[in-house]
Coordinates of C-alpha atoms in Angstrom, one line a residue:
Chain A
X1 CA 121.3 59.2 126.3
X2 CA 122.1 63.1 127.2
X3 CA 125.4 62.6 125.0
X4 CA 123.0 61.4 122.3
X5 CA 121.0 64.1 122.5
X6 CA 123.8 66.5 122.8
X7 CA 125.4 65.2 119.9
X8 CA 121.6 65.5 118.0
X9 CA 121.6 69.0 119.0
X10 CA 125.6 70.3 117.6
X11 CA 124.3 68.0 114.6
X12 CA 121.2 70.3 113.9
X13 CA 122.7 73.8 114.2
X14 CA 126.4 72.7 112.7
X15 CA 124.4 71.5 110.0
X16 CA 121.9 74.8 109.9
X17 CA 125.3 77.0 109.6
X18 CA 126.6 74.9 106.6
X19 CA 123.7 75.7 104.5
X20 CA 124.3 79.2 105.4
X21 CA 127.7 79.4 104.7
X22 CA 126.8 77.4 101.4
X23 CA 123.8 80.1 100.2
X24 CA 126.9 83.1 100.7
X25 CA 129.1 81.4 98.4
X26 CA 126.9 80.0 96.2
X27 CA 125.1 83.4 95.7
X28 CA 128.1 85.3 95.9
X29 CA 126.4 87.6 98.4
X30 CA 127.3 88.2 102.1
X31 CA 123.6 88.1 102.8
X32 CA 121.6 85.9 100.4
X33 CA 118.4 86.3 102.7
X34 CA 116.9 89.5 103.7
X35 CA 113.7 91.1 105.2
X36 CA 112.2 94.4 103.7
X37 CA 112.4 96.3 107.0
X38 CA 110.0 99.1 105.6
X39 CA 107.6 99.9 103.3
X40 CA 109.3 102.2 101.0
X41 CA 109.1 99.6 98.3
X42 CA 105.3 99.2 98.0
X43 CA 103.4 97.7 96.6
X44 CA 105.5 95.5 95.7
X45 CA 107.3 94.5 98.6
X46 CA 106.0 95.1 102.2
X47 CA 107.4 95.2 105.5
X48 CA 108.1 91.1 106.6
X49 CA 108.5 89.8 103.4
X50 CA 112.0 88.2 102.4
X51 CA 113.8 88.4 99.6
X52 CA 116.5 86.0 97.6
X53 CA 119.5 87.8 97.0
X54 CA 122.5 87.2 94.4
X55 CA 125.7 89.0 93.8
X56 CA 127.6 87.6 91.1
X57 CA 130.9 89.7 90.3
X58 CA 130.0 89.9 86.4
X59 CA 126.9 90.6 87.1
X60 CA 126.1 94.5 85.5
X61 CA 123.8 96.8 87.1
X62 CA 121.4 98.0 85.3
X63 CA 118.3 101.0 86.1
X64 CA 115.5 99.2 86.9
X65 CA 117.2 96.4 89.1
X66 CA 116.4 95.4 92.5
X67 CA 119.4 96.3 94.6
X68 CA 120.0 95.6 98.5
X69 CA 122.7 98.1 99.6
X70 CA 124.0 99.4 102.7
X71 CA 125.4 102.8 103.5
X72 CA 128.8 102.7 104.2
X73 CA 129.2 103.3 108.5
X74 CA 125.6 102.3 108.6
X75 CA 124.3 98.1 109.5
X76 CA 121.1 98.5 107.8
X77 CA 120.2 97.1 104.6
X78 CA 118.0 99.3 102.3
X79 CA 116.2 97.7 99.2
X80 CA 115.5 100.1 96.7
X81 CA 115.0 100.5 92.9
X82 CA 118.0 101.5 90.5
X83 CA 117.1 104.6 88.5
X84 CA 120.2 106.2 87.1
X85 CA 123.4 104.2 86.2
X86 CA 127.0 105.6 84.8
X87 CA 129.2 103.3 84.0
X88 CA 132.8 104.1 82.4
X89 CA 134.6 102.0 80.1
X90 CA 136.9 100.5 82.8
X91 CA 134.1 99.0 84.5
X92 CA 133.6 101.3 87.4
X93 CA 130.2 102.1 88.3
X94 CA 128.2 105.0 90.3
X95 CA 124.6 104.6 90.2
X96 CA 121.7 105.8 92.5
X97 CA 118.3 104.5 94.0
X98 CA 115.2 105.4 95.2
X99 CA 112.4 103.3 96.8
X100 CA 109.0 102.8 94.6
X101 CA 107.2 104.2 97.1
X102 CA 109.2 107.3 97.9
X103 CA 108.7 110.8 96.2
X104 CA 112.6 111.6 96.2
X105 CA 115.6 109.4 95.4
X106 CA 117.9 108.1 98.2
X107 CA 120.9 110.5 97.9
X108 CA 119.1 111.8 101.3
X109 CA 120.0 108.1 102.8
X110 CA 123.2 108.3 101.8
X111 CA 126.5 109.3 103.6
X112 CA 127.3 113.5 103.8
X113 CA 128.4 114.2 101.0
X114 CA 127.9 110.8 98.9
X115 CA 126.0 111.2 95.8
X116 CA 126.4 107.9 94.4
X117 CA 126.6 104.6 95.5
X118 CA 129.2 102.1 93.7
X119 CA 129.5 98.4 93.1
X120 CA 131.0 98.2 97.0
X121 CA 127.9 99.1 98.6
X122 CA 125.2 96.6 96.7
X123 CA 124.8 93.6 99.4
X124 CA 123.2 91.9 96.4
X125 CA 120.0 91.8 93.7
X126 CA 116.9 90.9 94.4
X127 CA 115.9 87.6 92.1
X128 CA 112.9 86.3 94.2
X129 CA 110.4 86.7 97.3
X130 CA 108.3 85.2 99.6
X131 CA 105.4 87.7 101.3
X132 CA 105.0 87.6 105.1
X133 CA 107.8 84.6 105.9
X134 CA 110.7 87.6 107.1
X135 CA 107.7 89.1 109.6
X136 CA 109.6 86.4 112.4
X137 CA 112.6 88.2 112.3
X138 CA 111.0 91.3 112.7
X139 CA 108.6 90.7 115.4
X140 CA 112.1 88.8 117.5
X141 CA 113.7 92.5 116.6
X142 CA 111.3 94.6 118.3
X143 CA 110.1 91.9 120.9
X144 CA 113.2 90.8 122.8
X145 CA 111.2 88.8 125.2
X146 CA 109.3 87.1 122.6
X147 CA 112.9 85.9 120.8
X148 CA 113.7 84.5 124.4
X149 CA 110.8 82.9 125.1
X150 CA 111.5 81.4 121.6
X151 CA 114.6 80.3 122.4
X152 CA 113.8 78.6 125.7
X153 CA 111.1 76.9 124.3
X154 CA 113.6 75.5 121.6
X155 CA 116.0 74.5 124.0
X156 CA 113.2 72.4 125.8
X157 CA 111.9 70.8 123.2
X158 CA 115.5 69.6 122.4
X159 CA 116.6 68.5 125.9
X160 CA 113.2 67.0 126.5
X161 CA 112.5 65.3 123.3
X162 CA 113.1 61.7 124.5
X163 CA 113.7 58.9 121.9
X164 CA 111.1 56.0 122.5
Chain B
X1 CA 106.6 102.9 72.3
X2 CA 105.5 106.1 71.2
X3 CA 108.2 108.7 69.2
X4 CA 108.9 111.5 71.5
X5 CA 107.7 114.9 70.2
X6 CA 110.0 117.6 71.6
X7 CA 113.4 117.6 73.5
X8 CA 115.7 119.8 73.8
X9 CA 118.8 120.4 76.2
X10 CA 119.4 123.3 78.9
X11 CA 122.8 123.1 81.2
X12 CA 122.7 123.3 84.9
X13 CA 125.6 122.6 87.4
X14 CA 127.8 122.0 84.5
X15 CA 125.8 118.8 83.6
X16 CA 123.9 118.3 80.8
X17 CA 120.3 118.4 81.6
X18 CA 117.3 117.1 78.9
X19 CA 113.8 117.4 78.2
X20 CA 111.8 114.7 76.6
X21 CA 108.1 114.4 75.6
X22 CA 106.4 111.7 74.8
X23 CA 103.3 109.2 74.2
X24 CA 102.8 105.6 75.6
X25 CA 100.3 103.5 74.4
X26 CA 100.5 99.9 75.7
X27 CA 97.2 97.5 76.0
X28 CA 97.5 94.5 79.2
X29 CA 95.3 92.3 78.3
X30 CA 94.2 89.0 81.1
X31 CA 95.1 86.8 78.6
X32 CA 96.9 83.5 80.0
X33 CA 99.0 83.5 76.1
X34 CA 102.2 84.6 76.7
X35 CA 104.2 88.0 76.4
X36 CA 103.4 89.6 72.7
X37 CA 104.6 92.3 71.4
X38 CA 104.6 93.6 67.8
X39 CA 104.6 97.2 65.7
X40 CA 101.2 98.9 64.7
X41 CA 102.2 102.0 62.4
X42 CA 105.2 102.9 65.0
X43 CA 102.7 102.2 68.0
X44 CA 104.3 98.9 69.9
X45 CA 101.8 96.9 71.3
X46 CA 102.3 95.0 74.4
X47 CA 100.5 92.9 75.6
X48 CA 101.0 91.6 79.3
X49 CA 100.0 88.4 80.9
X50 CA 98.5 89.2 84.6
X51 CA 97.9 85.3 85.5
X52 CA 97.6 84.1 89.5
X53 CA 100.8 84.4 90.3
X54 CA 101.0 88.3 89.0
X55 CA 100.3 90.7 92.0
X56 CA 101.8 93.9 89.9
X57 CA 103.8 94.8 87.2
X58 CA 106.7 97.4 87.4
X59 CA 106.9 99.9 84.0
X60 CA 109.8 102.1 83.5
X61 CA 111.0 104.0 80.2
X62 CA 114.9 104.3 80.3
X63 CA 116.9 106.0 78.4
X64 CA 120.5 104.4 77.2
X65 CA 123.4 105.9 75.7
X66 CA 127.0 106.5 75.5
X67 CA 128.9 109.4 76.5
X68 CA 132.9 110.7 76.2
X69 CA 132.7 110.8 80.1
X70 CA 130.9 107.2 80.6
X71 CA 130.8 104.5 78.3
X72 CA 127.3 103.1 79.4
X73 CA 124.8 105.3 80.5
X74 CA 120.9 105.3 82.1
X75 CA 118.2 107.2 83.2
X76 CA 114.7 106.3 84.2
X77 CA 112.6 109.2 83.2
X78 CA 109.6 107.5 84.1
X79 CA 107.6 104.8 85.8
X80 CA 104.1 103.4 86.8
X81 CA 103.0 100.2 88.5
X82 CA 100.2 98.4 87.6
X83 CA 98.4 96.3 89.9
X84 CA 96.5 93.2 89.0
X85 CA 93.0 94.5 88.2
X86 CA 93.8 98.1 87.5
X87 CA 92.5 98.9 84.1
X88 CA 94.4 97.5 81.0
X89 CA 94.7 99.5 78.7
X90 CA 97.7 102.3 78.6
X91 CA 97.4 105.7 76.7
X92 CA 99.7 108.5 78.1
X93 CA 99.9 111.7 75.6
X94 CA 102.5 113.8 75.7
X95 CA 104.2 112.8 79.3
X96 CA 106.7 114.9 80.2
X97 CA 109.5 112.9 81.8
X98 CA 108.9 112.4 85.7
X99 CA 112.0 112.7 86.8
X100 CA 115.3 115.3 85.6
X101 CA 117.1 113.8 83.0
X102 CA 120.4 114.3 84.0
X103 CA 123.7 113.2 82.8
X104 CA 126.7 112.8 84.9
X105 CA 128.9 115.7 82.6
X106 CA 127.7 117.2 79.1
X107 CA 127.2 114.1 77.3
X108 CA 123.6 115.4 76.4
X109 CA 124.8 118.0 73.7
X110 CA 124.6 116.6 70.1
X111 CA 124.2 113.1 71.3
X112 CA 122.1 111.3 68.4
X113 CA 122.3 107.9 69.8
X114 CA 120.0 108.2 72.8
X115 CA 117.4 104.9 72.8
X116 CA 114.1 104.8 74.9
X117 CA 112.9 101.4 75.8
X118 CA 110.1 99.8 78.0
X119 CA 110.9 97.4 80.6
X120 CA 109.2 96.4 83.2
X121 CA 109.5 94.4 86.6
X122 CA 107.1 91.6 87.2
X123 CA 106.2 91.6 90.8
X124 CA 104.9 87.9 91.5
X125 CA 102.7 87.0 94.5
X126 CA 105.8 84.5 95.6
X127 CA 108.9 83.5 93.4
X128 CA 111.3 84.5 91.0
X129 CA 111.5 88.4 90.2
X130 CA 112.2 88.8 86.4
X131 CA 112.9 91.6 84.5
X132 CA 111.5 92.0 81.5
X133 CA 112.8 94.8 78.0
X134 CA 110.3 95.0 75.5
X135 CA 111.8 94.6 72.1
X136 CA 111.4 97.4 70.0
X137 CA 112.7 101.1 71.7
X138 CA 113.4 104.5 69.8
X139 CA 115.8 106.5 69.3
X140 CA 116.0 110.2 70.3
X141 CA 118.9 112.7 68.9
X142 CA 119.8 115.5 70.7
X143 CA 120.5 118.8 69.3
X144 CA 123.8 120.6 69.1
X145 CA 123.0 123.7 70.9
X146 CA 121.8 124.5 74.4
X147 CA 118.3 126.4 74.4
X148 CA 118.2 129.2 77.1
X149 CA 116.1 128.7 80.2
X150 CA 112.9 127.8 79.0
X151 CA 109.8 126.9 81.1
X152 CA 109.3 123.7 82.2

């Protein structure tokens, strides 16, 4: 019975991780599902919500866009609006952002020196939302306790769970 | 889409740096009858649908063109988001552009081919995010001479 359930268990996550790894490739973006960390991107998007990302190679970009970039050496994503765009006949790209809500444009975020960010840095573009659903995530972030007691709880439900 | 009224160039850093003026006049209307848009004596009228699912709508004015340094080129000079429920109807005179106009080199100078259209971003309350260009845009030409510093 305890190899069943063991077996239920692997079955579950292995299972969780292949739609994952399916959304990445399938969206062609490394992270196809974000949360909007701040609220520099009101009122349209607020701290919590999630956004549905896609990267497709051919995929121009274009001011006015959605984009989810990170700055290179930093972890953090940033979603912010594209307001300027150059792009060469080659195909190579420089562009720059700044959040809805924000008075100046993000070549303050950006590494010393960096004016521009390129084709490199865009984790993907935003192409849907869903308010509220990301604020999980960000209460497990600030709460470590809470994402134990999350865990544990998981992990009895599963052991306990008895089939009748 | 309004025609602009006055633009003229001035160089700083070694990049081309524009002015442009101009008028908006767009009505939203809470009609559930899809996106419309058509010409009234060179005034384009749009007219927006703000159903349930609309929480705000995301207006920019770009400006496209083509440069010897880049071959595709854009610049928001100007945005506004309207929430559901803010008033409908749009009538900006004589805007100057909100933010600096410019271009990555000296592609500015004697450009004629430099279009203005209205797009905008519709922000649902869950789902898909589209983004939306009005048809219709207007063209600006640049002149071939730099004016000295002028105040902005």
């Amino acid at each position: 019975q305890l190899y069943y359930q063991v077996l239920n268990f692997a079955m579950i996550v292995s299972s969780a991780l292949m739609i994952w790894k399916g959304l990445i490739v399938v969206t062609g973006s490394e992270s196809p599902i974000v949360v909007v960390l701040s609220g520099s991107m009101e009122p349209a998007f607020h701290r919590g919500d999630l956004l549905f990302l896609t990267n497709f190679h051919d995929d121009p970009i274009r001011a006015g866009e959605i984009v989810v970039f990170k700055v290179e050496g930093r972890d953090i994503p940033i979603v912010h609006r594209v307001i300027k765009v150059h792009e060469k006949g080659n195909g190579n790209i420089k562009f720059l952002t700044k959040g809805d809500n924000n008075e100046v444009d993000d070549r303050g975020l950006y590494k010393e020196g960096q004016n521009w960010l390129e084709k490199k840095d865009v984790v993907g573009r935003a192409r849907g939302f869903l308010p509220y659903v990301g604020m999980v995530t960000i209460i497990m972030n600030d709460y470590p306790k809470f994402k134990y007691a999350l865990l544990a709880v998981m992990g009895a439900y599963v052991l306990l769970k008895r089939e009748s | 889409l309004r025609k602009n009224v006055e633009d003229f160039t001035g160089p700083r850093e070694r990049s081309d740096l524009g002015f442009v003026t101009f008028d908006i006049t767009a009505d939203i209307l809470n009609e559930k009858n899809g996106l419309q848009t058509f010409w009234n004596k060179n005034t384009l009228m749009l007219f927006f649908i703000f159903d349930w699912n609309v929480k705000q709508l995301f207006l920019y004015l770009s400006a496209e063109y083509s440069t010897k340094n880049n071959a595709l080129n854009q610049v928001v000079l100007w945005d506004k988001i309207m929430l559901r429920g803010d008033n409908p109807r749009l009538s900006l005179k004589d805007m100057k552009s909100k933010y600096f106009f410019f271009d990555d080199g000296n592609g500015l100078k004697g450009n004629r081919n430099i279009t203005l259209t209205l797009s905008w971003n519709v922000v649902p309350n869950a789902g898909i995010l589209p983004l939306v260009t009005g048809s219709g845009h207007v063209s600006v030409p640049f002149p071939d001479t730099y004016e000295t510093t002028k105040s902005y």
